[in-house]
């Protein structure tokens, strides 16, 4: 008997390069690592291919449109509250001046709007604890010698907080219906801008340009606060 160990059958492909798609004796196609490794070039090992059709991940819901809607609602609500607090204020009361008439006497003027208060020059009008008086218009000139129409204004604050005032809150409506803004060419004693403290009083002239040829008739001194959400105005009637 021979002492040589028995030899295993010879692999028919022994010594030959495996054909494309053929597997060597280890069971993996040529180029794939042994078990426990990773396939080359990002491939999948046998049996690890994803099953079923590809599904996209669920889209994230965008939050910014809802945030904008919320901010809009808050802003609108705040403006509505401010407007309500102004328009719900007490109606203006008129205290007759020299020869003045009370507010319920049917005074009116051209272009008078709903909510406007009509008074005669020299009357004191009180609204929200602030009393404003305008004297009859008078003729004068500015620093450059140009003709002007002015009224002396007095503002008294009986409220519990400061009251704002500004010269651009005043306008003059002439007999033709044209509305003039205040003049900025200046003169001594002209009303400027600021606040009136509780219990305080401020006085000053409010002036308007008065070009030659201005017609006679009804002139209306209008107090129309620009920072007030209300459309209510006060109009003092002057006959010239």
Coordinates of C-alpha atoms in Angstrom, one line a residue:
X1 CA 0.0 0.0 0.0
X2 CA 1.1 3.5 -0.8
X3 CA 1.7 6.0 2.1
X4 CA 0.6 9.0 -0.1
X5 CA -2.6 10.7 1.0
X6 CA -5.6 10.5 -1.3
X7 CA -5.8 13.3 -3.8
X8 CA -9.1 15.2 -4.3
X9 CA -10.6 15.2 -7.8
X10 CA -9.0 17.8 -10.0
X11 CA -11.0 21.0 -10.7
X12 CA -11.7 21.0 -14.4
X13 CA -11.0 24.8 -14.4
X14 CA -7.8 24.4 -12.4
X15 CA -5.1 26.4 -14.1
X16 CA -7.6 28.3 -16.3
X17 CA -9.0 31.8 -15.9
X18 CA -12.6 31.7 -15.0
X19 CA -15.1 32.8 -17.7
X20 CA -17.1 36.0 -17.3
X21 CA -20.0 35.3 -14.8
X22 CA -18.4 32.1 -13.6
X23 CA -17.6 31.7 -9.9
X24 CA -14.4 30.3 -8.5
X25 CA -14.5 27.5 -6.0
X26 CA -15.2 30.0 -3.2
X27 CA -18.8 30.7 -4.4
X28 CA -18.3 34.5 -5.1
X29 CA -18.0 36.0 -8.6
X30 CA -14.5 37.2 -9.6
X31 CA -13.8 40.7 -8.2
X32 CA -16.1 40.4 -5.2
X33 CA -14.5 40.2 -1.7
X34 CA -15.0 37.3 0.5
X35 CA -17.9 37.1 2.9
X36 CA -18.0 39.9 5.4
X37 CA -16.5 42.5 3.0
X38 CA -18.1 45.2 0.8
X39 CA -18.8 44.9 -2.9
X40 CA -16.6 47.0 -5.2
X41 CA -17.7 50.3 -6.7
X42 CA -20.8 50.6 -4.4
X43 CA -22.5 47.4 -5.7
X44 CA -24.7 45.1 -3.7
X45 CA -23.7 41.6 -2.6
X46 CA -25.9 38.8 -3.9
X47 CA -29.3 38.8 -2.2
X48 CA -29.0 42.4 -0.9
X49 CA -30.6 44.3 -3.8
X50 CA -33.5 46.6 -2.6
X51 CA -36.9 45.0 -3.1
X52 CA -39.9 46.8 -4.6
X53 CA -40.2 50.1 -6.4
X54 CA -38.2 53.1 -5.1
X55 CA -40.2 55.5 -2.8
X56 CA -39.2 59.1 -2.2
X57 CA -39.0 60.2 1.4
X58 CA -41.9 62.2 2.7
X59 CA -41.7 65.9 2.1
X60 CA -41.3 68.2 5.0
X61 CA -44.1 70.7 5.6
X62 CA -43.1 74.3 5.2
X63 CA -43.8 76.3 8.3
X64 CA -43.0 79.8 7.1
X65 CA -46.4 80.5 5.4
X66 CA -48.2 79.8 8.6
X67 CA -45.7 82.0 10.5
X68 CA -46.5 84.9 8.1
X69 CA -50.2 84.4 8.5
X70 CA -49.9 84.5 12.3
X71 CA -47.9 87.7 12.1
X72 CA -50.4 89.3 9.8
X73 CA -53.3 88.4 12.1
X74 CA -51.5 89.9 15.1
X75 CA -50.6 93.1 13.3
X76 CA -54.1 93.5 12.0
X77 CA -55.6 92.9 15.4
X78 CA -53.3 95.5 17.0
X79 CA -54.3 98.1 14.4
X80 CA -57.9 97.3 14.8
X81 CA -57.6 97.8 18.6
X82 CA -55.9 101.1 18.2
X83 CA -58.5 102.4 15.7
X84 CA -61.3 101.2 18.0
X85 CA -59.8 103.0 21.0
X86 CA -59.6 106.3 18.9
X87 CA -63.0 106.1 17.1
X88 CA -64.8 105.2 20.3
X89 CA -63.6 108.3 22.1
X90 CA -66.1 110.8 23.4
X91 CA -67.6 113.3 20.9
X92 CA -66.0 116.8 20.8
X93 CA -67.7 119.5 22.8
X94 CA -67.7 123.2 21.8
X95 CA -67.6 126.0 24.2
X96 CA -68.7 129.2 22.6
X97 CA -66.2 132.1 22.5
X98 CA -67.2 135.7 22.0
X99 CA -70.4 135.5 20.0
X100 CA -69.8 131.8 19.3
X101 CA -72.6 129.2 18.8
X102 CA -72.8 125.8 20.3
X103 CA -72.0 122.7 18.2
X104 CA -75.7 121.6 17.9
X105 CA -76.7 124.9 16.2
X106 CA -76.3 123.4 12.7
X107 CA -73.0 124.9 11.9
X108 CA -71.5 123.4 8.7
X109 CA -68.9 124.2 6.1
X110 CA -68.1 123.1 2.5
X111 CA -66.5 119.6 2.4
X112 CA -67.6 118.8 6.0
X113 CA -67.3 115.0 6.6
X114 CA -69.1 112.7 8.9
X115 CA -67.6 113.0 12.3
X116 CA -66.2 116.4 11.7
X117 CA -66.9 119.1 14.3
X118 CA -67.8 122.6 13.1
X119 CA -67.1 125.7 15.3
X120 CA -66.8 129.4 14.9
X121 CA -63.5 131.2 15.1
X122 CA -62.8 131.9 18.8
X123 CA -64.7 128.7 20.0
X124 CA -62.9 126.2 22.3
X125 CA -63.3 122.6 21.1
X126 CA -62.6 119.8 23.6
X127 CA -61.8 116.2 22.5
X128 CA -60.3 113.5 24.7
X129 CA -59.6 116.0 27.5
X130 CA -57.6 118.3 25.1
X131 CA -59.1 121.7 24.5
X132 CA -58.1 123.7 21.4
X133 CA -59.0 127.3 20.6
X134 CA -58.3 129.2 17.4
X135 CA -58.8 133.0 17.1
X136 CA -60.1 134.7 14.0
X137 CA -57.7 134.8 11.1
X138 CA -55.5 138.0 10.8
X139 CA -53.3 139.4 8.0
X140 CA -49.5 139.5 8.5
X141 CA -46.3 138.9 6.6
X142 CA -43.5 136.4 7.0
X143 CA -39.8 137.1 7.4
X144 CA -39.5 137.6 3.6
X145 CA -42.4 140.1 3.6
X146 CA -44.8 137.7 1.8
X147 CA -48.5 138.0 2.8
X148 CA -49.9 135.4 5.2
X149 CA -53.1 134.5 7.0
X150 CA -52.5 133.4 10.6
X151 CA -54.6 132.3 13.6
X152 CA -53.5 132.2 17.2
X153 CA -53.9 128.7 18.6
X154 CA -54.1 127.7 22.3
X155 CA -53.9 124.0 23.4
X156 CA -54.7 122.9 26.9
X157 CA -54.2 119.4 28.2
X158 CA -56.5 118.2 31.0
X159 CA -55.8 114.5 30.3
X160 CA -53.6 112.1 32.3
X161 CA -50.9 111.7 29.7
X162 CA -49.0 114.1 27.4
X163 CA -50.7 115.4 24.3
X164 CA -48.8 115.7 21.0
X165 CA -49.1 118.7 18.7
X166 CA -47.5 119.6 15.3
X167 CA -47.8 122.5 12.9
X168 CA -48.4 120.1 10.0
X169 CA -51.7 119.0 11.6
X170 CA -53.2 122.3 10.5
X171 CA -54.7 123.3 7.1
X172 CA -56.6 126.2 5.6
X173 CA -59.6 125.7 3.2
X174 CA -60.3 128.8 1.2
X175 CA -63.6 129.8 -0.4
X176 CA -62.8 127.9 -3.7
X177 CA -62.4 124.6 -1.7
X178 CA -58.6 124.6 -2.1
X179 CA -56.8 123.4 1.0
X180 CA -53.5 125.0 1.9
X181 CA -50.8 123.6 4.1
X182 CA -49.0 125.6 6.8
X183 CA -46.2 128.0 5.7
X184 CA -42.6 127.3 6.7
X185 CA -41.1 130.6 5.8
X186 CA -41.4 131.6 9.4
X187 CA -42.4 134.4 11.7
X188 CA -42.0 135.2 15.4
X189 CA -44.3 133.2 17.7
X190 CA -45.1 130.5 15.2
X191 CA -46.4 127.1 16.6
X192 CA -43.9 124.3 16.1
X193 CA -44.2 120.8 17.5
X194 CA -43.9 118.8 20.7
X195 CA -46.0 117.7 23.7
X196 CA -48.2 119.4 26.2
X197 CA -47.8 117.9 29.7
X198 CA -50.8 117.1 31.9
X199 CA -52.3 120.3 33.1
X200 CA -50.1 122.3 30.6
X201 CA -50.9 124.9 27.9
X202 CA -49.1 125.8 24.7
X203 CA -49.8 128.8 22.4
X204 CA -48.5 129.8 19.0
X205 CA -49.5 131.1 15.6
X206 CA -50.4 128.9 12.7
X207 CA -49.8 130.6 9.4
X208 CA -50.7 130.0 5.7
X209 CA -49.6 131.7 2.5
X210 CA -52.1 134.3 1.3
X211 CA -51.3 135.0 -2.3
X212 CA -52.6 138.3 -3.9
X213 CA -56.1 137.9 -5.3
X214 CA -57.4 135.4 -2.7
X215 CA -61.2 135.6 -2.8
X216 CA -63.4 136.8 0.0
X217 CA -65.7 134.3 1.6
X218 CA -65.6 131.4 4.1
X219 CA -62.2 130.3 5.3
X220 CA -62.0 127.1 7.4
X221 CA -59.1 126.5 9.8
X222 CA -58.8 122.7 9.9
X223 CA -57.1 120.6 12.7
X224 CA -56.5 117.2 11.1
X225 CA -54.0 115.2 13.1
X226 CA -51.8 113.2 10.7
X227 CA -50.9 110.5 13.2
X228 CA -54.5 109.9 14.2
X229 CA -56.2 106.8 12.6
X230 CA -59.6 108.6 12.9
X231 CA -60.8 110.7 10.0
X232 CA -62.5 113.2 12.4
X233 CA -61.5 116.8 12.0
X234 CA -62.2 120.1 13.7
X235 CA -63.1 123.1 11.5
X236 CA -63.2 126.7 12.7
X237 CA -65.3 128.9 10.4
X238 CA -63.9 132.4 9.5
X239 CA -65.9 134.9 7.3
X240 CA -63.6 137.3 5.4

